[in-house]
XYZ file of C-alpha atoms in Angstrom:
352
model
C 18.513 26.767 2.191
C 21.365 24.298 1.883
C 23.689 26.678 3.694
C 21.127 27.188 6.515
C 20.983 23.424 7.056
C 24.790 23.206 7.212
C 24.936 26.030 9.625
C 22.183 24.513 11.790
C 23.927 21.137 11.841
C 27.166 22.733 12.774
C 25.463 24.701 15.561
C 23.842 21.589 16.807
C 27.083 19.627 16.834
C 28.741 22.535 18.621
C 25.969 22.491 21.255
C 26.275 18.798 21.831
C 30.035 19.065 21.821
C 29.923 21.745 24.525
C 27.880 19.319 26.632
C 30.446 16.673 26.020
C 33.334 18.983 27.075
C 31.415 19.990 30.197
C 30.680 16.421 31.081
C 34.293 15.450 30.441
C 35.720 18.313 32.551
C 33.295 17.596 35.382
C 34.465 14.002 35.485
C 38.215 14.436 35.384
C 38.651 12.853 38.771
C 36.945 9.608 37.361
C 38.744 9.519 34.044
C 38.561 5.861 33.085
C 41.679 5.868 30.920
C 43.621 7.588 33.663
C 42.759 4.709 35.970
C 43.548 2.040 33.367
C 39.966 0.774 32.814
C 38.496 -0.183 29.449
C 35.859 1.794 27.546
C 32.137 1.449 28.343
C 29.200 2.349 26.148
C 26.230 3.423 28.178
C 23.839 4.790 25.557
C 23.493 6.041 21.969
C 21.319 9.124 21.164
C 20.467 10.977 17.886
C 22.117 14.284 17.322
C 20.991 17.056 14.936
C 17.767 18.613 13.883
C 14.305 17.228 12.875
C 12.743 18.094 9.583
C 10.610 20.806 11.314
C 13.752 22.483 12.469
C 13.480 21.385 16.118
C 16.591 20.063 17.819
C 16.572 16.296 18.392
C 16.560 15.410 22.128
C 19.363 13.336 23.504
C 17.104 10.318 24.009
C 18.810 6.943 24.036
C 17.901 4.623 21.079
C 18.951 1.147 19.942
C 18.242 1.710 16.232
C 20.016 4.174 14.045
C 19.548 5.566 10.509
C 22.429 5.836 8.065
C 23.539 9.345 7.108
C 22.559 10.672 10.587
C 24.689 11.764 13.487
C 24.636 10.032 16.910
C 26.224 10.641 20.310
C 27.845 7.575 21.880
C 27.892 8.169 25.634
C 29.875 6.297 28.157
C 33.436 6.490 29.460
C 37.050 5.751 28.485
C 36.796 7.095 24.948
C 39.827 9.515 24.763
C 42.141 7.072 22.980
C 39.518 5.797 20.454
C 41.103 4.442 17.326
C 38.218 2.631 15.607
C 34.399 2.758 15.556
C 32.387 -0.040 13.892
C 28.729 -0.286 13.205
C 27.877 -3.846 12.129
C 31.628 -4.464 11.696
C 31.764 -1.619 9.133
C 34.801 0.628 9.833
C 33.186 3.988 10.347
C 35.007 7.330 9.934
C 34.970 9.681 12.977
C 36.610 12.942 13.799
C 39.024 12.780 16.736
C 38.006 16.324 17.652
C 34.535 15.014 18.272
C 35.743 12.681 20.957
C 35.933 13.204 24.719
C 36.395 10.784 27.563
C 32.573 10.411 27.927
C 31.114 11.108 24.443
C 31.716 10.585 20.745
C 29.797 12.239 17.888
C 29.753 10.095 14.796
C 27.937 9.903 11.460
C 26.576 6.409 10.522
C 27.901 5.759 7.044
C 25.253 5.235 4.300
C 27.179 2.057 3.166
C 26.826 0.360 6.562
C 25.438 -3.137 6.108
C 22.024 -3.765 7.647
C 21.165 -7.359 6.618
C 22.746 -10.511 8.152
C 24.744 -8.198 10.386
C 26.003 -8.380 13.954
C 23.678 -5.523 15.174
C 26.487 -4.244 17.287
C 28.367 -1.024 17.798
C 32.070 -1.334 18.736
C 34.382 1.379 20.051
C 38.079 0.341 20.059
C 40.473 2.298 22.259
C 43.979 1.830 23.569
C 42.446 0.466 26.764
C 40.188 -2.149 25.094
C 36.984 -2.579 23.095
C 33.429 -1.731 24.116
C 30.408 -3.349 22.440
C 26.801 -2.235 22.471
C 23.681 -3.867 20.986
C 22.638 -1.492 18.223
C 20.717 -2.003 14.923
C 21.360 0.010 11.755
C 18.002 0.392 9.964
C 17.743 -0.204 6.256
C 16.544 2.492 3.954
C 12.761 2.859 3.332
C 11.801 0.079 0.874
C 11.408 0.823 -2.814
C 8.586 -0.821 -4.819
C 9.606 -1.189 -8.517
C 6.998 -3.701 -9.763
C 4.703 -6.631 -9.041
C 3.565 -9.362 -11.377
C 0.949 -10.304 -12.296
C -1.118 -7.137 -11.752
C -4.348 -8.820 -12.738
C -4.055 -11.434 -9.949
C -6.988 -13.213 -8.277
C -7.457 -14.732 -4.849
C -4.895 -17.440 -4.152
C -2.500 -16.376 -6.893
C 1.149 -16.018 -6.086
C 2.513 -12.604 -7.051
C 6.175 -11.551 -7.199
C 7.046 -8.107 -5.833
C 10.362 -6.577 -6.859
C 12.230 -3.662 -5.251
C 14.905 -3.073 -2.681
C 15.498 -3.086 1.091
C 13.037 -5.796 1.930
C 14.457 -6.558 5.332
C 11.957 -8.491 7.551
C 9.111 -7.169 5.314
C 5.433 -6.952 6.165
C 3.056 -6.967 3.124
C -0.445 -5.615 3.179
C -3.253 -4.471 0.997
C -2.690 -0.758 1.658
C -5.159 1.116 3.823
C -7.605 3.400 1.926
C -10.002 6.152 3.007
C -12.718 3.558 3.545
C -10.932 0.254 4.076
C -8.330 -0.929 6.662
C -5.033 -2.529 5.730
C -5.277 -6.286 5.139
C -2.337 -8.663 5.930
C -0.901 -10.549 2.855
C 0.746 -13.920 3.293
C 4.415 -13.982 2.407
C 5.491 -17.178 0.699
C 9.168 -16.277 0.395
C 11.373 -13.146 0.504
C 14.870 -11.808 -0.171
C 16.155 -8.225 0.091
C 14.949 -7.519 -3.466
C 12.042 -9.892 -4.131
C 8.939 -11.032 -2.216
C 6.445 -13.768 -3.257
C 3.006 -13.305 -1.770
C -0.304 -14.953 -1.987
C -3.178 -12.648 -2.903
C -6.052 -12.599 -0.402
C -9.788 -12.363 -1.092
C -11.335 -9.026 -2.142
C -8.049 -7.604 -3.444
C -9.354 -6.145 -6.678
C -8.600 -2.380 -6.993
C -6.395 -2.530 -3.830
C -2.706 -1.682 -3.847
C 0.076 -3.675 -2.279
C 2.352 -2.105 0.370
C 5.694 -3.348 1.731
C 6.831 -2.128 5.146
C 10.208 -2.537 6.886
C 11.435 -1.020 10.069
C 12.148 2.329 8.345
C 8.964 2.885 6.394
C 6.482 1.821 3.773
C 6.393 1.708 -0.077
C 3.206 1.329 -2.029
C 2.772 0.069 -5.582
C 1.709 2.578 -8.273
C -0.590 0.078 -9.853
C -3.727 -1.369 -8.207
C -4.564 -5.079 -8.539
C -6.871 -5.802 -11.497
C -6.166 -2.545 -13.436
C -3.932 -3.858 -16.177
C -4.597 -3.952 -19.986
C -1.094 -5.250 -20.633
C 1.139 -6.997 -18.081
C 3.134 -9.805 -19.754
C 0.052 -10.375 -21.855
C -2.794 -8.250 -23.391
C -6.049 -8.533 -21.388
C -9.508 -8.193 -22.714
C -8.653 -7.461 -26.382
C -11.640 -8.336 -28.575
C -10.302 -7.451 -31.976
C -7.460 -5.549 -33.741
C -4.028 -5.491 -35.197
C -1.346 -3.379 -36.881
C -2.301 -1.588 -40.059
C 0.739 -2.628 -42.070
C 1.230 -6.112 -40.694
C 4.526 -5.228 -39.149
C 6.011 -7.331 -36.314
C 4.015 -7.195 -33.079
C 5.270 -9.390 -30.238
C 3.128 -9.458 -27.093
C 5.595 -11.677 -25.214
C 8.959 -10.028 -25.842
C 11.435 -11.263 -23.192
C 14.411 -9.066 -23.979
C 13.360 -6.079 -21.835
C 10.517 -5.106 -19.522
C 9.461 -2.235 -17.294
C 7.001 -4.325 -15.274
C 7.078 -8.099 -14.809
C 9.046 -10.256 -17.235
C 7.821 -9.379 -20.769
C 6.843 -6.343 -22.844
C 4.927 -5.597 -26.028
C 7.372 -5.062 -28.826
C 6.103 -3.261 -31.914
C 8.244 -2.729 -35.009
C 6.720 0.401 -36.607
C 7.236 1.459 -40.197
C 7.085 5.124 -40.866
C 3.551 6.399 -39.792
C 2.550 2.803 -39.165
C 0.067 2.013 -36.366
C -2.891 -0.151 -35.324
C -6.235 -0.349 -33.590
C -7.161 -2.609 -30.662
C -10.685 -3.161 -29.458
C -11.772 -3.507 -25.792
C -14.812 -2.988 -23.681
C -13.833 -1.258 -20.431
C -16.017 0.867 -18.140
C -14.021 3.909 -17.078
C -16.150 4.914 -14.077
C -13.568 3.893 -11.417
C -10.659 5.555 -13.210
C -9.059 9.000 -13.619
C -6.155 8.274 -15.926
C -4.509 5.794 -18.291
C -0.967 4.616 -17.634
C 1.685 3.247 -19.926
C 5.441 2.715 -19.897
C 7.367 3.230 -23.186
C 10.897 2.738 -24.460
C 12.241 3.008 -28.059
C 15.225 1.878 -30.055
C 15.645 5.674 -30.703
C 14.036 8.880 -29.559
C 10.694 9.591 -31.149
C 6.902 9.875 -30.569
C 3.787 7.832 -30.780
C 0.303 9.287 -31.370
C -2.228 7.752 -29.064
C -6.004 8.031 -28.806
C -8.967 6.421 -27.131
C -12.107 5.618 -29.198
C -10.721 7.643 -32.160
C -10.912 10.811 -30.121
C -8.473 13.439 -28.876
C -4.878 12.722 -29.940
C -2.178 12.489 -27.309
C 1.522 12.450 -28.153
C 3.551 9.929 -26.152
C 7.272 10.876 -26.063
C 9.614 7.953 -26.724
C 13.225 7.810 -25.439
C 15.778 5.076 -25.267
C 15.107 4.447 -21.574
C 11.836 3.407 -19.927
C 9.451 6.293 -19.238
C 6.278 5.820 -17.177
C 3.383 8.135 -18.033
C -0.034 8.699 -16.496
C -2.377 10.387 -19.005
C -5.381 12.095 -17.416
C -8.692 11.095 -19.063
C -9.321 14.796 -19.629
C -6.402 14.751 -22.134
C -8.122 11.900 -23.937
C -11.553 13.359 -24.383
C -12.974 12.169 -21.013
C -14.152 8.764 -22.350
C -16.747 6.923 -20.210
C -15.667 3.623 -21.728
C -12.746 2.279 -23.761
C -13.848 0.536 -26.971
C -10.649 1.207 -29.021
C -7.030 2.194 -28.507
C -5.024 3.566 -31.415
C -1.254 3.762 -31.658
C 0.598 5.470 -34.515
C 4.359 5.990 -34.913
C 4.981 9.630 -35.793
C 8.736 10.207 -35.934
C 8.651 11.071 -39.667
C 12.076 9.597 -40.016
C 11.627 6.017 -41.169
C 9.924 4.338 -38.176
C 10.923 3.002 -34.815
C 10.891 -0.148 -32.676
C 8.943 0.602 -29.521
C 8.357 -1.359 -26.375
C 5.111 -0.890 -24.412
C 4.529 -2.212 -20.900
C 2.354 -1.646 -17.780
C -0.586 -0.443 -19.872
C -3.612 0.062 -17.664
C -5.706 2.456 -15.626
C -5.197 4.662 -12.555
C -7.936 4.687 -9.921
C -9.635 7.858 -8.815
């Protein structure tokens, strides 16, 4: 499949390049460089194939995506020495240059924030500029905190590529998207104020390139910087349990650090109706590889794998005995090699 894509792209470039040559040959009498004029950029169009295999039309655009090919159309390009997108020196093949057209790939490292939003073509005859924006990648949504937020609370969203972001409560099958007020934003962090009726809704961040949606829904956490709704419980052996460990976190700023002795564990009591949910979620990281036995209400045992990097897991309720409520969670270290120190975070539920 990879070879087919390469061949297709090559064929497409050859097709576009043939048009360029035809255009160049048909305009020999008006060659700008021969008459001493400077270069002129008239349009920029995408080149290549769409995901469905159809060829992209040569339709002028003013926004481009990194790692995609574009045709710069104009005149006076034969002696091109440099091409810049947002002042980023961009590689081009001289064989893909005619007097009227250039095929060029926008480099994935091209800056997109606080940029000039200009394309420049430098030739022996001068420099042509053209208003052109390089789009950021689709945003990524790594976390938001606190998950159990209420109306009016300020919540911090973390991720990447938050250029001119728009934040909403994401659209559902039955509810429209709801705008969320942005208090402040950078490229990697947004502070928002939670609107009314946000419980069980997910946050979405949109930039010019696309949308990212949080994995967690508002109000679905059992642990997020603190343990929610615990009515009783504790470790069996009295080993160290720290609900506010600030040394490492998967979600938010803190995690639940548990120093397990061999086969040590504990029970924690809650009272949660499981009607809205289909799974339980948890993020886990250990000081060494291992495993933790986990169960709900003393029922079916589920083995959580532990590695030295954070691993996010969604456990279907069917793997936990299909509980209709959660009255007790049990964790037990089961390495059988002397114990482990395990961090837990983002414990909660996944909506149906």
